[in-house]
Amino acid sequence: MRNLCKDLEAYHDGELPPADQRHMREHVKNCPACAAELAELRAMESMLTARFKDDRDISAAVLSRIPKTAPQRPAGYFWQGWWKVPAMALASCALTLVLLESGLIPYNSYMLTAAITGQREALKLTGFLFGKPQVEDDKLLALLFDGGEK
Amino acid sequence: MRARQDPDKHAVEGTLDGDTEMFAHIVLRHQRGLSGFCGAMLCGEGGEDAAQEVFLKAFQALHEFRGDSAFSSWLYRIAFNHCSNLKKSLARRRTCSLEDLSPQAREKAMAAPAATPDGAPELDALAAAMARLPANYRLLIALHLQGKDYAEIAEVAGISVEGVRGRLRRARLILRRGLHRLLPNEVIK
């Protein structure tokens, strides 16, 4: 069974959940030690509250000393938006990745086309100069662009 | 997490927008709590004057309030710092003035009733018991006496709710030791 006595101060301060407050109320009725401690706690706090209570109205005194001009809002410092730089960079990277993955940016196929076309031109020149047979790479291009259907 | 709306938000915004009359709402809402809090922090000496100063400081620094915490927590934090500085300077002034005395006057002063640890003159028993508390414990008691719950106390003190619970318990133990003789006989265990 839970030791309820250790929650006595939280009960006094009204910091327990409603169900626990109810359990504690019942417990205090049946526990002389907790009842005595609670009474002492209440007596001490009511003395302190009464001693340090201050009901005097100081509003007129305060308001007479308040300047008539409002405190200025800060213009904002240059470093206050520093987080926007990495945030924007991250957002750009994410967007680029999405576009690449969705195929909206034909990055890979163009690069490959350029590389293979360059290689084919070089091989043509080699064949023309040295009479070597030209490497047939049209099949490779067809495979890349048409998914190997041709 | 603070789910409830800050009741001071509107008055703070209004004051910052140029309507200094809106600050009156803040003063009226917090004046009693703040005066009581400063009184407890200063152990019964000049709580009202300190509260006035705190309101002025808060007005001047209002643009620095970012709304990360409740406005009242921010206000009480200013009050705590103000009272701590006030107590330190008061203690320093008393020490200095004792050094300035002639040897005879100093002897006479030394023979006077013992002062509290803060260097304040003899206070009533309740104020003396508060003065015996370390400042960070006194803060919790002073906030609790103003009806602040653990979450609000934690926000002002910058500690966890569990920390508040533990420190409050220790602070009460110290207070009870000091106030034992003042408690009614029927409640003493």
Tab-separated table of C-alpha atoms in Angstrom:
chain	number	residue	atom	x	y	z
A	1	MET	CA	0.000	0.000	0.000
A	2	ARG	CA	1.237	3.489	-0.842
A	3	ASN	CA	2.560	5.601	2.001
A	4	LEU	CA	0.213	8.562	1.900
A	5	CYS	CA	1.959	10.431	4.735
A	6	LYS	CA	4.739	11.591	2.409
A	7	ASP	CA	2.181	13.443	0.253
A	8	LEU	CA	0.893	15.516	3.145
A	9	GLU	CA	2.525	18.783	2.052
A	10	ALA	CA	1.388	18.352	-1.546
A	11	TYR	CA	-2.116	17.721	-0.173
A	12	HIS	CA	-1.905	20.858	1.950
A	13	ASP	CA	-0.768	22.835	-1.105
A	14	GLY	CA	-3.556	21.397	-3.272
A	15	GLU	CA	-1.043	19.870	-5.667
A	16	LEU	CA	-2.390	16.310	-5.751
A	17	PRO	CA	-4.727	15.077	-8.495
A	18	PRO	CA	-8.408	15.270	-7.389
A	19	ALA	CA	-8.660	11.524	-6.673
A	20	ASP	CA	-5.504	11.603	-4.525
A	21	GLN	CA	-6.768	14.692	-2.710
A	22	ARG	CA	-9.884	12.686	-1.755
A	23	HIS	CA	-7.831	9.691	-0.595
A	24	MET	CA	-5.600	11.973	1.408
A	25	ARG	CA	-8.577	13.665	3.081
A	26	GLU	CA	-9.790	10.265	4.244
A	27	HIS	CA	-6.281	9.282	5.313
A	28	VAL	CA	-5.806	12.401	7.443
A	29	LYS	CA	-9.033	11.630	9.295
A	30	ASN	CA	-7.604	8.279	10.352
A	31	CYS	CA	-3.930	9.180	10.848
A	32	PRO	CA	-3.253	11.208	14.024
A	33	ALA	CA	0.355	11.944	12.991
A	34	CYS	CA	-0.689	13.432	9.643
A	35	ALA	CA	-3.580	15.318	11.258
A	36	ALA	CA	-1.189	16.891	13.785
A	37	GLU	CA	1.379	17.777	11.146
A	38	LEU	CA	-1.271	19.276	8.921
A	39	ALA	CA	-2.606	21.407	11.772
A	40	GLU	CA	0.929	22.661	12.506
A	41	LEU	CA	1.524	23.418	8.849
A	42	ARG	CA	-1.739	25.331	8.561
A	43	ALA	CA	-1.077	27.316	11.735
A	44	MET	CA	2.420	28.260	10.587
A	45	GLU	CA	1.305	29.313	7.133
A	46	SER	CA	-1.638	31.346	8.349
A	47	MET	CA	0.733	33.233	10.702
A	48	LEU	CA	3.169	33.908	7.863
A	49	THR	CA	0.437	34.886	5.424
A	50	ALA	CA	-1.020	37.354	7.923
A	51	ARG	CA	2.429	38.778	8.714
A	52	PHE	CA	3.451	39.381	5.105
A	53	LYS	CA	0.081	40.358	3.673
A	54	ASP	CA	0.129	43.831	2.205
A	55	ASP	CA	-3.207	45.283	1.169
A	56	ARG	CA	-2.085	48.867	0.700
A	57	ASP	CA	-2.875	50.420	-2.649
A	58	ILE	CA	0.352	51.548	-4.295
A	59	SER	CA	-1.072	51.971	-7.792
A	60	ALA	CA	-1.312	55.796	-7.593
A	61	ALA	CA	2.295	56.075	-6.400
A	62	VAL	CA	3.525	53.744	-9.132
A	63	LEU	CA	1.526	55.327	-11.935
A	64	SER	CA	2.651	58.826	-10.988
A	65	ARG	CA	6.248	57.679	-11.554
A	66	ILE	CA	5.598	55.925	-14.858
A	67	PRO	CA	6.922	57.891	-17.859
A	68	LYS	CA	4.256	59.060	-20.303
A	69	THR	CA	6.105	57.574	-23.258
A	70	ALA	CA	5.861	53.844	-23.775
A	71	PRO	CA	8.981	51.697	-23.676
A	72	GLN	CA	10.257	51.173	-27.216
A	73	ARG	CA	9.852	47.850	-28.910
A	74	PRO	CA	13.241	46.530	-30.016
A	75	ALA	CA	13.987	46.995	-33.724
A	76	GLY	CA	15.348	43.460	-33.884
A	77	TYR	CA	18.951	42.455	-34.076
A	78	PHE	CA	20.626	41.032	-37.161
A	79	TRP	CA	21.375	37.751	-35.385
A	80	GLN	CA	17.826	37.193	-34.257
A	81	GLY	CA	16.925	35.557	-37.578
A	82	TRP	CA	20.081	33.432	-37.783
A	83	TRP	CA	18.086	30.231	-37.686
A	84	LYS	CA	16.443	31.133	-40.998
A	85	VAL	CA	19.671	30.452	-42.942
A	86	PRO	CA	20.083	26.748	-42.055
A	87	ALA	CA	16.307	26.312	-42.179
A	88	MET	CA	16.155	27.656	-45.744
A	89	ALA	CA	19.159	25.533	-46.778
A	90	LEU	CA	17.491	22.443	-45.347
A	91	ALA	CA	14.232	23.255	-47.109
A	92	SER	CA	16.082	23.729	-50.431
A	93	CYS	CA	17.837	20.374	-50.054
A	94	ALA	CA	14.564	18.656	-49.252
A	95	LEU	CA	12.854	20.223	-52.291
A	96	THR	CA	15.710	19.232	-54.598
A	97	LEU	CA	15.577	15.655	-53.316
A	98	VAL	CA	11.822	15.495	-53.859
A	99	LEU	CA	12.153	16.833	-57.426
A	100	LEU	CA	14.960	14.423	-58.227
A	101	GLU	CA	13.109	11.459	-56.795
A	102	SER	CA	9.924	12.358	-58.638
A	103	GLY	CA	11.838	12.633	-61.913
A	104	LEU	CA	10.840	16.254	-62.504
A	105	ILE	CA	14.531	17.133	-62.781
A	106	PRO	CA	16.049	14.789	-65.442
A	107	TYR	CA	19.436	15.152	-63.854
A	108	ASN	CA	20.739	11.598	-64.340
A	109	SER	CA	19.500	10.992	-67.908
A	110	TYR	CA	20.949	14.256	-69.244
A	111	MET	CA	24.289	13.605	-67.613
A	112	LEU	CA	24.353	10.095	-68.999
A	113	THR	CA	23.297	11.254	-72.464
A	114	ALA	CA	26.095	13.810	-72.504
A	115	ALA	CA	28.673	11.254	-71.349
A	116	ILE	CA	27.610	8.561	-73.788
A	117	THR	CA	27.319	10.985	-76.725
A	118	GLY	CA	30.808	12.269	-75.960
A	119	GLN	CA	32.126	8.726	-75.827
A	120	ARG	CA	30.437	7.836	-79.138
A	121	GLU	CA	31.935	10.873	-80.905
A	122	ALA	CA	35.361	9.943	-79.600
A	123	LEU	CA	34.962	6.360	-80.834
A	124	LYS	CA	33.751	7.570	-84.264
A	125	LEU	CA	36.867	9.703	-84.578
A	126	THR	CA	39.049	6.812	-83.485
A	127	GLY	CA	37.427	4.533	-86.095
A	128	PHE	CA	37.842	7.142	-88.814
A	129	LEU	CA	41.519	7.700	-88.021
A	130	PHE	CA	42.659	4.168	-87.246
A	131	GLY	CA	40.060	2.085	-88.962
A	132	LYS	CA	39.027	0.255	-85.820
A	133	PRO	CA	35.451	-0.966	-85.623
A	134	GLN	CA	33.047	1.487	-83.993
A	135	VAL	CA	31.617	0.337	-80.706
A	136	GLU	CA	27.895	-0.057	-80.960
A	137	ASP	CA	26.372	1.833	-78.053
A	138	ASP	CA	22.970	2.669	-79.508
A	139	LYS	CA	21.643	-0.420	-77.766
A	140	LEU	CA	22.907	0.893	-74.467
A	141	LEU	CA	21.193	4.270	-75.002
A	142	ALA	CA	17.972	2.566	-75.972
A	143	LEU	CA	18.225	0.427	-72.849
A	144	LEU	CA	18.667	3.480	-70.668
A	145	PHE	CA	15.892	5.630	-72.130
A	146	ASP	CA	13.301	3.038	-73.069
A	147	GLY	CA	13.708	0.667	-70.167
A	148	GLY	CA	15.143	-2.070	-72.390
A	149	GLU	CA	11.974	-2.554	-74.462
A	150	LYS	CA	13.695	-2.096	-77.793
B	1	MET	CA	3.121	23.281	-20.458
B	2	ARG	CA	1.189	26.523	-19.994
B	3	ALA	CA	-2.135	26.000	-21.701
B	4	ARG	CA	-3.999	28.916	-20.126
B	5	GLN	CA	-4.025	32.372	-21.654
B	6	ASP	CA	-1.803	34.933	-19.940
B	7	PRO	CA	-4.198	37.513	-18.455
B	8	ASP	CA	-1.523	40.230	-18.719
B	9	LYS	CA	-0.804	39.743	-22.422
B	10	HIS	CA	-3.333	42.318	-23.585
B	11	ALA	CA	-2.106	44.968	-21.115
B	12	VAL	CA	1.525	44.337	-22.054
B	13	GLU	CA	0.783	44.641	-25.774
B	14	GLY	CA	-1.272	47.791	-25.191
B	15	THR	CA	1.501	49.423	-23.157
B	16	LEU	CA	4.094	48.574	-25.788
B	17	ASP	CA	1.815	50.011	-28.463
B	18	GLY	CA	1.974	53.367	-26.692
B	19	ASP	CA	-0.997	53.262	-24.337
B	20	THR	CA	0.829	53.641	-21.019
B	21	GLU	CA	-2.530	53.701	-19.201
B	22	MET	CA	-2.715	49.970	-19.890
B	23	PHE	CA	0.121	49.472	-17.447
B	24	ALA	CA	-2.341	50.437	-14.693
B	25	HIS	CA	-4.108	47.099	-15.259
B	26	ILE	CA	-0.863	45.294	-14.559
B	27	VAL	CA	-0.194	47.337	-11.430
B	28	LEU	CA	-3.716	46.816	-10.090
B	29	ARG	CA	-3.594	43.090	-10.730
B	30	HIS	CA	-0.213	42.474	-9.118
B	31	GLN	CA	0.328	45.216	-6.533
B	32	ARG	CA	-0.840	43.283	-3.478
B	33	GLY	CA	0.898	40.084	-4.402
B	34	LEU	CA	4.105	41.867	-5.267
B	35	SER	CA	4.125	44.009	-2.108
B	36	GLY	CA	3.553	40.905	0.008
B	37	PHE	CA	6.217	39.012	-1.895
B	38	CYS	CA	8.777	41.811	-1.491
B	39	GLY	CA	7.841	42.126	2.202
B	40	ALA	CA	8.516	38.424	2.710
B	41	MET	CA	11.738	38.520	0.696
B	42	LEU	CA	12.972	41.529	2.650
B	43	CYS	CA	11.736	40.016	5.936
B	44	GLY	CA	9.208	42.734	6.616
B	45	GLU	CA	11.329	45.752	5.684
B	46	GLY	CA	10.081	48.072	2.927
B	47	GLY	CA	8.152	45.630	0.814
B	48	GLU	CA	5.914	48.387	-0.497
B	49	ASP	CA	8.797	50.607	-1.677
B	50	ALA	CA	10.492	47.639	-3.268
B	51	ALA	CA	7.283	46.716	-5.101
B	52	GLN	CA	7.079	50.245	-6.529
B	53	GLU	CA	10.642	49.982	-7.788
B	54	VAL	CA	9.902	46.593	-9.308
B	55	PHE	CA	6.945	47.988	-11.243
B	56	LEU	CA	9.113	50.817	-12.583
B	57	LYS	CA	11.852	48.392	-13.587
B	58	ALA	CA	9.287	46.160	-15.274
B	59	PHE	CA	7.883	49.119	-17.215
B	60	GLN	CA	11.316	50.154	-18.406
B	61	ALA	CA	12.202	46.612	-19.436
B	62	LEU	CA	8.789	45.708	-20.826
B	63	HIS	CA	10.100	45.439	-24.392
B	64	GLU	CA	12.423	42.675	-23.182
B	65	PHE	CA	9.498	40.492	-22.160
B	66	ARG	CA	9.360	37.840	-24.885
B	67	GLY	CA	6.322	35.941	-23.662
B	68	ASP	CA	8.251	32.684	-23.195
B	69	SER	CA	6.840	32.474	-19.675
B	70	ALA	CA	3.829	34.009	-17.960
B	71	PHE	CA	4.146	37.752	-17.438
B	72	SER	CA	3.674	37.347	-13.684
B	73	SER	CA	6.636	34.937	-13.561
B	74	TRP	CA	8.770	37.495	-15.348
B	75	LEU	CA	7.590	40.199	-12.928
B	76	TYR	CA	8.334	38.094	-9.852
B	77	ARG	CA	11.743	37.237	-11.252
B	78	ILE	CA	12.519	40.971	-11.444
B	79	ALA	CA	11.207	41.336	-7.892
B	80	PHE	CA	13.413	38.506	-6.644
B	81	ASN	CA	16.532	40.026	-8.233
B	82	HIS	CA	15.646	43.472	-6.915
B	83	CYS	CA	15.083	42.215	-3.357
B	84	SER	CA	18.273	40.143	-3.421
B	85	ASN	CA	20.306	43.174	-4.506
B	86	LEU	CA	18.585	45.334	-1.916
B	87	LYS	CA	19.383	42.909	0.885
B	88	LYS	CA	23.002	42.644	-0.190
B	89	SER	CA	23.475	46.402	-0.334
B	90	LEU	CA	21.686	46.816	3.004
B	91	ALA	CA	23.972	44.276	4.668
B	92	ARG	CA	27.043	45.920	3.091
B	93	ARG	CA	25.983	49.382	4.281
B	94	ARG	CA	25.481	48.128	7.836
B	95	THR	CA	28.892	46.479	7.890
B	96	CYS	CA	30.543	49.641	6.553
B	97	SER	CA	28.806	51.911	9.023
B	98	LEU	CA	29.997	49.704	11.896
B	99	GLU	CA	33.577	50.068	10.670
B	100	ASP	CA	33.149	53.844	10.580
B	101	LEU	CA	32.207	54.023	14.256
B	102	SER	CA	34.557	55.105	17.011
B	103	PRO	CA	35.914	52.225	19.186
B	104	GLN	CA	33.541	53.077	22.071
B	105	ALA	CA	30.499	53.325	19.813
B	106	ARG	CA	31.468	50.097	18.103
B	107	GLU	CA	31.698	48.291	21.449
B	108	LYS	CA	28.254	49.574	22.354
B	109	ALA	CA	26.833	48.458	19.050
B	110	MET	CA	28.437	45.031	19.394
B	111	ALA	CA	26.821	44.614	22.801
B	112	ALA	CA	23.377	45.292	21.296
B	113	PRO	CA	20.965	42.362	20.699
B	114	ALA	CA	22.156	39.898	18.083
B	115	ALA	CA	21.315	40.688	14.506
B	116	THR	CA	19.900	38.234	11.979
B	117	PRO	CA	22.290	36.536	9.531
B	118	ASP	CA	21.503	39.220	6.933
B	119	GLY	CA	22.678	41.963	9.233
B	120	ALA	CA	19.191	43.385	9.782
B	121	PRO	CA	18.239	44.689	13.223
B	122	GLU	CA	16.199	42.489	15.506
B	123	LEU	CA	12.995	41.613	13.740
B	124	ASP	CA	9.803	40.107	14.954
B	125	ALA	CA	9.940	36.329	15.264
B	126	LEU	CA	8.206	35.665	11.939
B	127	ALA	CA	10.438	38.022	10.011
B	128	ALA	CA	13.482	36.621	11.815
B	129	ALA	CA	12.468	33.078	10.867
B	130	MET	CA	12.182	34.176	7.237
B	131	ALA	CA	15.564	35.915	7.455
B	132	ARG	CA	17.166	32.664	8.594
B	133	LEU	CA	16.144	30.952	5.355
B	134	PRO	CA	18.607	30.895	2.466
B	135	ALA	CA	17.454	33.303	-0.271
B	136	ASN	CA	16.440	30.549	-2.710
B	137	TYR	CA	14.272	28.880	-0.030
B	138	ARG	CA	12.795	32.221	0.998
B	139	LEU	CA	11.846	32.792	-2.644
B	140	LEU	CA	9.766	29.617	-2.688
B	141	ILE	CA	8.045	30.394	0.610
B	142	ALA	CA	7.357	34.003	-0.422
B	143	LEU	CA	5.808	32.839	-3.710
B	144	HIS	CA	3.809	30.134	-1.977
B	145	LEU	CA	2.417	32.676	0.486
B	146	GLN	CA	1.113	34.627	-2.518
B	147	GLY	CA	-0.864	31.577	-3.603
B	148	LYS	CA	1.405	30.512	-6.457
B	149	ASP	CA	1.202	26.840	-7.380
B	150	TYR	CA	4.235	24.582	-7.828
B	151	ALA	CA	4.339	25.108	-11.598
B	152	GLU	CA	4.369	28.895	-11.252
B	153	ILE	CA	6.981	28.732	-8.483
B	154	ALA	CA	9.109	26.457	-10.669
B	155	GLU	CA	8.880	28.953	-13.542
B	156	VAL	CA	10.012	31.873	-11.391
B	157	ALA	CA	12.741	29.925	-9.595
B	158	GLY	CA	13.963	28.241	-12.779
B	159	ILE	CA	13.799	24.746	-11.288
B	160	SER	CA	11.626	21.666	-11.797
B	161	VAL	CA	8.312	21.086	-10.034
B	162	GLU	CA	9.954	18.209	-8.150
B	163	GLY	CA	12.697	20.619	-7.098
B	164	VAL	CA	10.059	22.991	-5.762
B	165	ARG	CA	8.451	20.194	-3.773
B	166	GLY	CA	11.756	19.188	-2.154
B	167	ARG	CA	12.991	22.694	-1.410
B	168	LEU	CA	9.641	23.778	-0.048
B	169	ARG	CA	9.723	20.840	2.353
B	170	ARG	CA	13.210	21.766	3.581
B	171	ALA	CA	12.296	25.439	3.879
B	172	ARG	CA	9.266	24.538	5.989
B	173	LEU	CA	11.408	22.391	8.268
B	174	ILE	CA	13.706	25.363	8.921
B	175	LEU	CA	10.738	27.668	9.467
B	176	ARG	CA	9.006	25.251	11.812
B	177	ARG	CA	12.147	24.995	13.922
B	178	GLY	CA	12.246	28.788	14.221
B	179	LEU	CA	8.548	29.253	14.847
B	180	HIS	CA	7.885	26.281	17.092
B	181	ARG	CA	7.398	28.388	20.197
B	182	LEU	CA	4.900	30.655	18.421
B	183	LEU	CA	2.585	27.880	17.307
B	184	PRO	CA	-0.552	27.297	19.384
B	185	ASN	CA	-0.049	24.477	21.922
B	186	GLU	CA	-2.867	22.386	20.507
B	187	VAL	CA	-1.167	22.065	17.118
B	188	ILE	CA	2.345	21.227	18.374
B	189	LYS	CA	3.106	17.518	18.047
